Every structure is written in C-alpha cells, then in structure tokens.
Short mmCIF file of C-alpha atoms (C1' of nucleotides) in Angstrom, two decimals:
data_model
loop_
_atom_site.label_atom_id
_atom_site.label_comp_id
_atom_site.label_asym_id
_atom_site.label_seq_id
_atom_site.Cartn_x
_atom_site.Cartn_y
_atom_site.Cartn_z
CA MET A 702 156.48 128.30 66.70
CA TYR A 703 158.34 127.74 63.49
CA GLN A 704 161.51 128.44 65.35
CA ASP A 705 160.65 125.66 67.80
CA LEU A 706 160.22 123.23 64.95
CA ILE A 707 163.62 124.15 63.58
CA GLU A 708 165.24 123.68 66.94
CA ARG A 709 163.60 120.30 67.26
CA LEU A 710 164.79 119.23 63.82
CA LYS A 711 168.30 120.24 64.65
CA GLN A 712 168.23 118.13 67.82
CA ASP A 713 166.77 115.03 66.19
CA PRO A 714 169.10 112.29 67.54
CA VAL A 715 169.00 110.22 64.36
CA ASN A 716 169.53 112.88 61.75
CA ARG A 717 171.18 115.51 63.77
CA ASP A 718 174.45 115.72 61.92
CA LYS A 719 172.97 115.11 58.52
CA PHE A 720 170.34 117.82 58.82
CA LYS A 721 172.09 120.34 60.92
CA LYS A 722 174.33 121.39 58.11
CA LEU A 723 171.35 122.25 55.92
CA PHE A 724 170.85 125.31 58.05
CA ARG A 725 173.09 128.28 57.71
CA GLU A 726 173.13 130.95 60.37
CA THR A 727 173.91 134.49 59.44
CA GLU A 728 173.84 137.99 60.84
CA VAL A 729 172.85 140.97 58.75
CA PRO A 730 173.02 144.71 59.45
CA THR A 731 170.14 147.16 59.08
CA LYS A 732 168.88 147.75 55.52
CA LYS A 733 170.46 144.60 54.15
CA THR A 734 168.52 143.34 51.14
CA LEU A 735 167.92 139.61 51.32
CA LEU A 736 165.85 139.33 48.19
CA CYS A 737 165.54 141.75 45.30
CA GLU A 738 162.50 142.35 43.09
CA GLY A 739 162.97 140.29 39.94
CA ASP A 740 165.25 137.71 41.53
CA ILE A 741 164.15 134.20 42.32
CA SER A 742 163.73 133.46 46.00
CA ASN A 743 165.91 130.48 46.91
CA ASN A 744 165.71 130.67 50.68
CA ILE A 745 163.40 130.64 53.62
CA TYR A 746 164.55 132.76 56.53
CA PHE A 747 163.79 132.06 60.15
CA ILE A 748 164.22 135.09 62.33
CA LYS A 749 166.10 134.43 65.55
CA LYS A 750 166.48 138.10 66.33
CA GLY A 751 165.60 141.36 64.63
CA CYS A 752 162.98 142.19 62.06
CA LEU A 753 162.43 142.26 58.32
CA ARG A 754 159.98 143.82 55.94
CA LEU A 755 158.52 142.82 52.62
CA TRP A 756 158.10 145.73 50.22
CA PHE A 757 157.82 146.65 46.57
CA ASN A 758 158.58 149.60 44.41
CA ASN A 759 155.58 151.44 43.04
CA ASP A 760 156.60 154.20 40.64
CA GLY A 761 159.60 155.01 42.76
CA LYS A 762 157.63 154.82 45.98
CA ASP A 763 158.70 152.29 48.55
CA ILE A 764 155.64 150.41 49.78
CA THR A 765 155.90 148.08 52.76
CA PHE A 766 153.13 145.59 53.23
CA GLN A 767 154.32 143.13 55.81
CA PHE A 768 156.63 143.08 58.84
CA PHE A 769 158.23 140.03 60.39
CA PHE A 770 159.68 139.62 63.86
CA GLU A 771 161.42 137.01 65.99
CA ASN A 772 160.26 133.40 65.68
CA ASN A 773 158.70 133.92 62.33
CA ALA A 774 159.54 132.44 58.96
CA VAL A 775 159.72 134.60 55.86
CA SER A 776 159.86 133.99 52.18
CA SER A 777 158.55 135.46 48.97
CA ILE A 778 156.34 132.43 48.85
CA GLU A 779 155.17 132.43 45.25
CA SER A 780 158.71 132.99 44.06
CA PHE A 781 160.14 130.31 46.31
CA LEU A 782 157.56 127.69 45.39
CA GLU A 783 157.36 128.27 41.68
CA GLU A 784 160.91 129.46 41.12
CA LYS A 785 159.75 132.58 39.38
CA PRO A 786 160.96 136.18 39.82
CA SER A 787 159.79 137.75 43.02
CA GLN A 788 157.50 140.74 42.91
CA PHE A 789 158.82 141.88 46.25
CA ASN A 790 161.94 142.89 48.12
CA LEU A 791 162.93 141.50 51.50
CA GLU A 792 165.02 143.75 53.70
CA SER A 793 166.19 143.95 57.29
CA ILE A 794 164.96 146.80 59.46
CA GLU A 795 167.15 146.00 62.43
CA PRO A 796 170.46 144.14 62.71
CA SER A 797 169.16 140.57 62.60
CA LYS A 798 170.18 137.00 63.26
CA LEU A 799 168.73 134.65 60.71
CA VAL A 800 168.63 130.94 60.05
CA VAL A 801 168.66 130.29 56.33
CA LEU A 802 167.22 127.21 54.67
CA SER A 803 167.69 126.74 50.94
CA ARG A 804 165.07 125.29 48.61
CA ALA A 805 167.12 122.11 48.32
CA GLY A 806 167.37 121.85 52.08
CA PHE A 807 163.68 122.56 52.41
CA GLU A 808 162.84 119.71 50.09
CA ILE A 809 165.13 117.24 51.83
CA LEU A 810 163.72 118.15 55.21
CA GLY A 811 160.17 118.31 53.94
CA ASN A 812 160.38 114.65 52.97
CA HIS A 813 161.35 113.67 56.49
CA TYR A 814 159.19 116.09 58.42
CA PRO A 815 155.73 116.62 57.01
CA GLU A 816 155.23 119.28 59.69
CA LEU A 817 157.65 121.44 57.79
CA LYS A 818 155.53 121.43 54.67
CA GLU A 819 152.39 121.91 56.71
CA GLY A 820 154.08 124.79 58.43
CA PHE A 821 154.86 126.30 55.07
CA PHE A 822 151.28 125.92 53.98
CA LYS A 823 150.19 127.71 57.11
CA LEU A 824 152.71 130.40 56.32
CA MET A 825 150.94 130.80 53.01
CA LEU A 826 147.49 130.96 54.55
CA ASN A 827 148.82 133.45 57.04
CA ARG A 828 150.03 135.64 54.22
CA MET A 829 146.70 135.37 52.47
CA ASN A 830 144.95 136.23 55.67
CA ASN A 831 147.18 139.23 56.01
CA TYR A 832 146.09 140.42 52.58
CA ALA A 833 142.44 139.97 53.46
CA ASN A 834 142.74 141.92 56.69
CA LEU A 835 144.73 144.73 55.16
CA PHE A 836 142.21 144.94 52.36
CA LEU A 837 139.19 145.00 54.64
CA SER A 838 140.77 147.56 56.95
CA ARG A 839 141.41 149.86 54.01
CA ILE A 840 137.79 149.58 52.98
CA LYS A 841 136.27 149.97 56.38
CA ASP A 842 138.54 152.35 58.20
CA ASN A 843 140.02 155.75 57.58
CA PRO A 844 143.75 156.25 58.20
CA ARG A 845 143.32 157.40 61.79
CA LYS A 846 141.29 154.33 62.67
CA ARG A 847 143.76 152.06 60.89
CA TYR A 848 146.50 153.58 62.99
CA ASP A 849 144.56 153.14 66.22
CA GLU A 850 143.90 149.52 65.32
CA LEU A 851 147.57 148.96 64.63
CA VAL A 852 148.50 150.40 68.02
CA LYS A 853 146.03 148.02 69.63
CA THR A 854 146.77 144.86 67.68
CA HIS A 855 150.47 145.24 66.85
CA PRO A 856 152.14 147.54 69.36
CA GLU A 857 155.49 145.94 68.52
CA ILE A 858 155.23 147.46 65.06
CA ILE A 859 154.68 150.91 66.53
CA ARG A 860 157.57 150.45 68.94
CA ARG A 861 160.18 149.04 66.63
CA ILE A 862 159.48 150.18 63.09
CA PRO A 863 160.46 153.60 61.68
CA GLN A 864 157.46 155.77 60.97
CA HIS A 865 157.83 156.10 57.23
CA TYR A 866 157.57 152.32 56.86
CA ILE A 867 154.50 152.29 59.06
CA ALA A 868 153.03 155.12 57.00
CA SER A 869 153.38 153.21 53.74
CA TYR A 870 151.99 150.13 55.47
CA LEU A 871 148.94 152.18 56.48
CA GLY A 872 148.65 153.59 53.00
CA ILE A 873 149.39 157.19 53.91
CA THR A 874 152.33 159.62 53.80
CA PRO A 875 154.72 160.00 56.71
CA ILE A 876 153.46 163.58 57.04
CA SER A 877 149.91 162.39 57.41
CA LEU A 878 150.98 159.81 59.98
CA SER A 879 152.80 162.47 61.93
CA ARG A 880 149.59 164.55 61.95
CA ILE A 881 147.57 161.62 63.22
CA ARG A 882 150.03 160.88 66.01
CA ASN A 883 150.25 164.44 67.22
CA LYS A 884 146.80 165.92 66.70
CA LYS A 885 145.24 163.33 68.97
CA MET B 831 134.54 125.21 34.71
CA TYR B 832 132.78 124.35 37.90
CA GLN B 833 129.54 124.27 36.00
CA ASP B 834 131.03 121.66 33.68
CA LEU B 835 131.95 119.49 36.62
CA ILE B 836 128.43 119.70 37.95
CA GLU B 837 126.98 118.73 34.61
CA ARG B 838 129.35 115.79 34.45
CA LEU B 839 128.40 114.64 37.91
CA LYS B 840 124.75 114.78 37.02
CA GLN B 841 125.37 112.61 33.96
CA ASP B 842 127.43 109.96 35.73
CA PRO B 843 125.80 106.75 34.47
CA VAL B 844 126.31 104.85 37.72
CA ASN B 845 125.17 107.41 40.22
CA ARG B 846 122.99 109.56 38.09
CA ASP B 847 119.73 109.09 39.92
CA LYS B 848 121.25 108.95 43.34
CA PHE B 849 123.22 112.16 42.96
CA LYS B 850 120.99 114.15 40.73
CA LYS B 851 118.54 114.78 43.49
CA LEU B 852 121.21 116.38 45.65
CA PHE B 853 121.02 119.38 43.39
CA ARG B 854 118.18 121.80 43.60
CA GLU B 855 117.57 124.28 40.83
CA THR B 856 116.01 127.60 41.59
CA GLU B 857 115.30 130.96 40.04
CA VAL B 858 115.55 134.16 42.00
CA PRO B 859 114.55 137.75 41.15
CA THR B 860 116.80 140.80 41.42
CA LYS B 861 117.86 141.80 44.94
CA LYS B 862 117.02 138.45 46.46
CA THR B 863 119.17 137.76 49.53
CA LEU B 864 120.59 134.24 49.50
CA LEU B 865 122.63 134.58 52.64
CA CYS B 866 122.36 137.11 55.42
CA GLU B 867 125.17 138.47 57.61
CA GLY B 868 125.14 136.47 60.86
CA ASP B 869 123.50 133.39 59.38
CA ILE B 870 125.38 130.19 58.72
CA SER B 871 126.00 129.42 55.08
CA ASN B 872 124.55 126.00 54.29
CA ASN B 873 124.75 126.08 50.52
CA ILE B 874 127.03 126.47 47.58
CA TYR B 875 125.47 128.14 44.58
CA PHE B 876 126.41 127.48 40.99
CA ILE B 877 125.34 130.26 38.69
CA LYS B 878 123.69 129.06 35.49
CA LYS B 879 122.50 132.52 34.57
CA GLY B 880 122.60 135.95 36.13
CA CYS B 881 124.93 137.45 38.67
CA LEU B 882 125.42 137.79 42.39
CA ARG B 883 127.42 139.96 44.71
CA LEU B 884 129.04 139.43 48.08
CA TRP B 885 128.77 142.45 50.36
CA PHE B 886 128.82 143.54 53.96
CA ASN B 887 127.40 146.33 56.01
CA ASN B 888 129.93 148.82 57.32
CA ASP B 889 128.30 151.36 59.63
CA GLY B 890 125.21 151.43 57.47
CA LYS B 891 127.18 151.56 54.25
CA ASP B 892 126.72 148.76 51.79
CA ILE B 893 130.13 147.57 50.62
CA THR B 894 130.42 145.15 47.73
CA PHE B 895 133.71 143.33 47.36
CA GLN B 896 133.11 140.57 44.86
CA PHE B 897 130.89 139.90 41.86
CA PHE B 898 130.02 136.49 40.43
CA PHE B 899 128.74 135.62 36.99
CA GLU B 900 127.66 132.60 34.96
CA ASN B 901 129.61 129.36 35.42
CA ASN B 902 130.97 130.36 38.76
CA ALA B 903 130.47 128.87 42.18
CA VAL B 904 129.75 131.04 45.17
CA SER B 905 129.71 130.57 48.88
CA SER B 906 130.61 132.42 52.02
CA ILE B 907 133.46 129.97 52.28
CA GLU B 908 134.56 130.39 55.88
CA SER B 909 130.98 130.18 57.05
CA PHE B 910 130.20 127.15 54.91
CA LEU B 911 133.28 125.21 55.95
CA GLU B 912 133.32 125.97 59.62
CA GLU B 913 129.58 126.36 60.13
CA LYS B 914 130.00 129.71 61.75
CA PRO B 915 128.02 132.93 61.17
CA SER B 916 128.83 134.60 57.88
CA GLN B 917 130.40 138.04 57.88
CA PHE B 918 128.89 138.71 54.49
CA ASN B 919 125.64 138.92 52.57
CA LEU B 920 125.02 137.21 49.26
CA GLU B 921 122.52 138.86 46.96
CA SER B 922 121.37 138.64 43.35
CA ILE B 923 121.95 141.61 41.06
CA GLU B 924 120.01 140.21 38.12
CA PRO B 925 117.22 137.64 37.93
CA SER B 926 119.30 134.46 38.20
CA LYS B 927 119.11 130.73 37.68
CA LEU B 928 121.04 128.86 40.33
CA VAL B 929 121.95 125.30 41.14
CA VAL B 930 122.02 124.79 44.88
CA LEU B 931 124.11 122.20 46.67
CA SER B 932 123.72 121.81 50.42
CA ARG B 933 126.54 121.09 52.83
CA ALA B 934 125.27 117.52 53.26
CA GLY B 935 125.13 117.07 49.51
CA PHE B 936 128.57 118.56 49.14
CA GLU B 937 130.00 116.08 51.59
CA ILE B 938 128.33 113.08 49.97
CA LEU B 939 129.55 114.13 46.55
CA GLY B 940 132.96 115.15 47.82
CA ASN B 941 133.56 111.59 48.96
CA HIS B 942 132.89 110.26 45.47
CA TYR B 943 134.48 113.01 43.47
CA PRO B 944 137.72 114.36 44.85
CA GLU B 945 137.65 116.94 42.04
CA LEU B 946 134.79 118.57 43.86
CA LYS B 947 136.83 119.16 46.96
CA GLU B 948 139.80 120.25 44.93
CA GLY B 949 137.55 122.60 43.07
CA PHE B 950 136.38 124.04 46.35
CA PHE B 951 139.95 124.52 47.46
CA LYS B 952 140.63 126.37 44.25
CA LEU B 953 137.56 128.45 44.92
CA MET B 954 139.14 129.40 48.19
CA LEU B 955 142.49 130.26 46.65
CA ASN B 956 140.65 132.26 44.05
CA ARG B 957 138.94 134.24 46.78
CA MET B 958 142.25 134.82 48.53
CA ASN B 959 143.80 135.90 45.28
CA ASN B 960 140.94 138.29 44.81
CA TYR B 961 141.70 139.85 48.19
CA ALA B 962 145.36 140.20 47.32
CA ASN B 963 144.65 141.89 44.01
CA LEU B 964 142.09 144.23 45.44
CA PHE B 965 144.46 145.13 48.22
CA LEU B 966 147.41 145.79 45.92
CA SER B 967 145.30 147.82 43.52
CA ARG B 968 144.15 150.03 46.38
CA ILE B 969 147.73 150.63 47.40
CA LYS B 970 149.15 151.20 43.98
CA ASP B 971 146.42 152.98 42.10
CA ASN B 972 144.22 155.99 42.61
CA PRO B 973 140.47 155.64 41.99
CA ARG B 974 140.68 156.72 38.35
CA LYS B 975 143.35 154.14 37.57
CA ARG B 976 141.43 151.45 39.45
CA TYR B 977 138.42 152.24 37.30
CA ASP B 978 140.46 152.14 34.09
CA GLU B 979 141.90 148.78 35.12
CA LEU B 980 138.45 147.45 35.84
CA VAL B 981 137.25 148.51 32.40
CA LYS B 982 140.19 146.68 30.87
CA THR B 983 140.17 143.52 32.94
CA HIS B 984 136.48 143.08 33.76
CA PRO B 985 134.36 144.84 31.17
CA GLU B 986 131.46 142.55 32.06
CA ILE B 987 131.32 144.24 35.46
CA ILE B 988 131.09 147.67 33.86
CA ARG B 989 128.41 146.47 31.47
CA ARG B 990 126.16 144.59 33.82
CA ILE B 991 126.57 146.02 37.29
CA PRO B 992 124.81 149.17 38.55
CA GLN B 993 127.23 151.98 39.22
CA HIS B 994 126.76 152.35 42.93
CA TYR B 995 127.85 148.75 43.44
CA ILE B 996 130.89 149.33 41.26
CA ALA B 997 131.67 152.48 43.22
CA SER B 998 131.72 150.65 46.55
CA TYR B 999 133.80 147.91 44.92
CA LEU B 1000 136.31 150.54 43.85
CA GLY B 1001 136.26 152.10 47.28
CA ILE B 1002 134.73 155.40 46.24
CA THR B 1003 131.33 157.11 46.31
CA PRO B 1004 128.92 156.86 43.37
CA ILE B 1005 129.36 160.62 42.94
CA SER B 1006 133.08 160.25 42.59
CA LEU B 1007 132.64 157.41 40.11
CA SER B 1008 130.28 159.54 38.09
CA ARG B 1009 132.93 162.28 37.99
CA ILE B 1010 135.56 159.84 36.79
CA ARG B 1011 133.33 158.48 34.04
CA ASN B 1012 132.35 161.87 32.71
CA LYS B 1013 135.39 164.07 33.19
CA LYS B 1014 137.51 161.81 31.06
"C1'" DA C 494 98.33 156.26 32.55
"C1'" DT C 495 100.40 157.47 36.69
"C1'" DC C 496 103.14 156.90 40.60
"C1'" DC C 497 107.11 155.40 42.88
"C1'" DG C 498 111.56 153.86 43.48
"C1'" DA C 499 116.11 152.85 41.48
"C1'" DC C 500 119.72 154.83 39.09
"C1'" DG C 501 122.78 158.34 37.51
"C1'" DA C 502 124.50 163.32 36.82
"C1'" DT C 503 125.76 167.63 38.70
"C1'" DA C 504 126.74 171.54 41.84
"C1'" DA C 505 128.44 173.74 46.00
"C1'" DC C 506 130.81 173.17 49.83
"C1'" DA C 507 133.55 170.68 53.51
"C1'" DA C 508 136.99 167.53 54.98
"C1'" DT C 509 140.81 164.78 54.26
"C1'" DT C 510 145.04 163.80 52.43
"C1'" DG C 511 149.00 164.77 49.49
"C1'" DT C 512 152.93 167.94 48.06
"C1'" DT C 513 156.66 170.80 48.79
"C1'" DA C 514 159.72 172.83 51.73
"C1'" DA C 515 162.11 173.87 55.82
"C1'" DG C 516 164.02 172.85 60.16
"C1'" DA C 517 165.19 170.01 64.54
"C1'" DT C 518 167.27 166.00 66.40
"C1'" DG C 519 170.07 162.00 66.74
"C1'" DT C 520 173.39 158.51 65.10
"C1'" DG C 521 177.23 156.55 62.89
"C1'" DA C 522 181.34 157.02 60.00
"C1'" DA C 523 185.46 159.42 58.37
"C1'" DT D 839 184.80 166.51 66.13
"C1'" DT D 840 182.46 167.11 62.01
"C1'" DC D 841 179.84 165.67 58.26
"C1'" DA D 842 176.34 163.02 56.09
"C1'" DC D 843 172.27 160.78 56.55
"C1'" DA D 844 168.02 159.11 58.50
"C1'" DT D 845 164.14 160.29 61.07
"C1'" DC D 846 160.41 163.09 62.54
"C1'" DT D 847 157.72 167.43 62.84
"C1'" DT D 848 155.42 171.45 61.18
"C1'" DA D 849 153.52 174.83 57.92
"C1'" DA D 850 151.31 176.49 53.75
"C1'" DC D 851 149.14 175.30 49.90
"C1'" DA D 852 147.03 172.18 46.30
"C1'" DA D 853 144.42 168.33 44.89
"C1'" DT D 854 141.34 164.79 45.68
"C1'" DT D 855 137.46 162.88 47.52
"C1'" DG D 856 133.34 162.96 50.44
"C1'" DT D 857 128.79 165.16 51.83
"C1'" DT D 858 124.50 167.01 51.02
"C1'" DA D 859 121.10 168.23 48.04
"C1'" DT D 860 118.66 168.65 43.72
"C1'" DC D 861 117.16 167.12 39.33
"C1'" DG D 862 116.16 164.03 35.34
"C1'" DT D 863 115.34 159.56 33.32
"C1'" DC D 864 113.71 155.07 33.15
"C1'" DG D 865 110.99 151.00 34.16
"C1'" DG D 866 107.88 148.32 36.83
"C1'" DA D 867 103.72 148.10 39.70
"C1'" DT D 868 99.12 149.50 40.67
#
DNA sequence: ATCCGACGATAACAATTGTTAAGATGTGAA
DNA sequence: TTCACATCTTAACAATTGTTATCGTCGGAT
C-alpha cells in the first residue's frame, strides 16, 4: 500500500524529476544494521524486497518485537519524529532492496502529498496496535498458544524468519520454541 | 488535568447554563460495574474521587490491565468512538464520585471546545502508551522486577488497590505476588 | 454479637520454562 | 576442500511459577 503511494509519487507528471531524486534505492545484505540503538533515525525505509526486524538489547539479550516485509514502511517512529536517540535497532534478516527517504525528503513530500503524512500516522497507529496485540496475547495465552496463533495469523513469519528471532518475539527461548514445534 | 478542563467548561460565562446540564454527577459504591463486556460504551467518566479499573474476562479469569484515579478520564475508547461492543469491563474499586458525559454531550461540547477532542486524543495516546509500557515490561522484566518497578513508579496502586487485582495486572497469581512481597 | 464474604499468607505439589551443554546439519568464505 | 559460523534439536537439571487447599484476619450486614 505504502509502496503503491511511493510509486505514484515517483510517476507524478508535474513533479516527477524534482521528487524522484528524493528517493534513494539501496540493497543490503543479511544482518545489515540500518539503525543503531542510541542513534537518531533520519530515514524511513520502504521495503521493495526482503525483510527487516526491529529489536533491542536487554541485558545482552537480543529481543525482537516486530518484523517487516515487502510493501511495508519502517522507521523508529519516535526517533524519526522527535529527532531523539532511538531505543531500538533496525536490521535486515534477508538480503533486501530498500527505498530510502530522508527526513528532509519526507517533509518536502509531506507538504505536497498529505497522504504521505496520513500514511505515516497510520504507520504509527499500526505500531501501537501491534503493541496492544502483543501485550494482550502475552496476558491471555501461554507460549504454545501464542505460537499456534502466529502460525495461523502470520505464516510468512514462520516461513521466513529464523527460529531464534521468532522465539524472542514470542517471549521464550529458542529451546522452548523447539520443544513446542516438535512435541506437538 | 482533564478535571480542570471540565471545571473550566462548567464555569464558561456564556454557555454555563447550557453546558452544565450535559454533565451528570453520580456516586457509586465499591464493585459497581459501569460498563459491561459486550455493551456499547456511551459515556466518558471523569473521576472526582475514588478509583476504577478496566478489566476483561479471560477463560473465567479476571484480568485487570489499567487503573484510574482522581482527575483522570476513563472510557472504553474504541467502543465509545466507534459505537461497537466493548471488549472490556469498567468497575469501581473504591466508592467513587464521578462526572458522567454522554456521547451526545461529548459531541456538543467537542464542537465548542476543540481542547476536549484533543484531550480525548491524548487519552487515546496515553492508553496506547500504557500498552507499550506494559508490553515492554513483560518482555524485559521478571515478575519480581515488575513489582519493584510498580512500587517505584506507581506507589498509589500498591497503597490503594487490593492485591489480587495488582497480581493480575502484573501477570501473576495472587499467591506468587504474596511470595514476592514476603520473601524479600 | 455473629455470620459471611473479601482479602491475604502459606504449604505441598505439579507443570512450565529456563539454563547449560552437546551434537547434527547446512552455508558461505578463505 | 576445509573451516567458521549460524541454525536447530535434544537431554538433564534447576528455577520459577501455577494449582489446590487450608487457615487467619478484618469489616460489613443482619
């Protein structure tokens, strides 16, 4: 959806040349860090291909709390908006093709295309909603049920993401996840 | 803060009489249900005195996930805004004095006082923020640390709320909470 | 005053999950 | 190829937390 918007912007007959150069395309290998805890997020990334994860370091433990796939936009929102150090790391899980939009570019475009800002607001609500659902699932469900739900609602995560990331996302150890998968 | 706004609205020299009657004051005893799971939320409550909790039923288990005290506004926001059945119950924990504003009243006032709508939006962000914090604390901390944090950041909850509600808020059993409190 | 229900503590036991360690497999780089 | 590394599984054991049940206290209602 967001991807569509970007494509449309880039084709805009009037501003095509002017705006097109605001976007930078890039390819990154697996495990490439795009944003580091403590740094200020200056970019929004649109995923053309591949996938990314948002994670943070908790006493040396790597905790993933959101995955992003094709046609999604990603940013450490609070950091990007308020220009303050990010609490989170953003990293590629697969070799990925990304479209990068800087804060400056975002502001220029945002003035011409209100949809872009609306889209960003929705991105924020989406993230909030993600928190709410993760929270409620941790309250209501035990790890096995959380896993079963994930298989049902996000099979692409099961298919594409290494298990230890999924484990931390579910709030359990990789060992425990392995038990759940195999003692069915 | 919200309470202040309400008081100001009620004192508005121009609209005083017209608007004052939109508010209904009421007193409720302990354990009075103000909103029931499945019903549509038609009111916002401003707490003048006492405290309330938002909870839901999970397989027969009563799970509290937010407490509200004096000078706060409460509503099952999604239900109130979209007029759809509430997922949650709203109940008093202490005898409480409340100011009630209906949806109709809210809309009339909202048209005259944009602050009211802004305030409601903030209420929503606050709720989202609450989700995020609860979620992160469940990931990062074990029950003992969550309890210690609660003591530090919300001593009023420890003081005023019965332990079994606190236990469900922390995601543990009352027995486990009792162990934490006494095996210090 | 007495009874009842809400609240909290504790014990004994069960179940779940984490920890540590070892090994199997596969992939990419030197 | 060979080595290093990432990924996943399994086992044995420890730690945490839940379950069930009992008991004591307190306060309000009759």
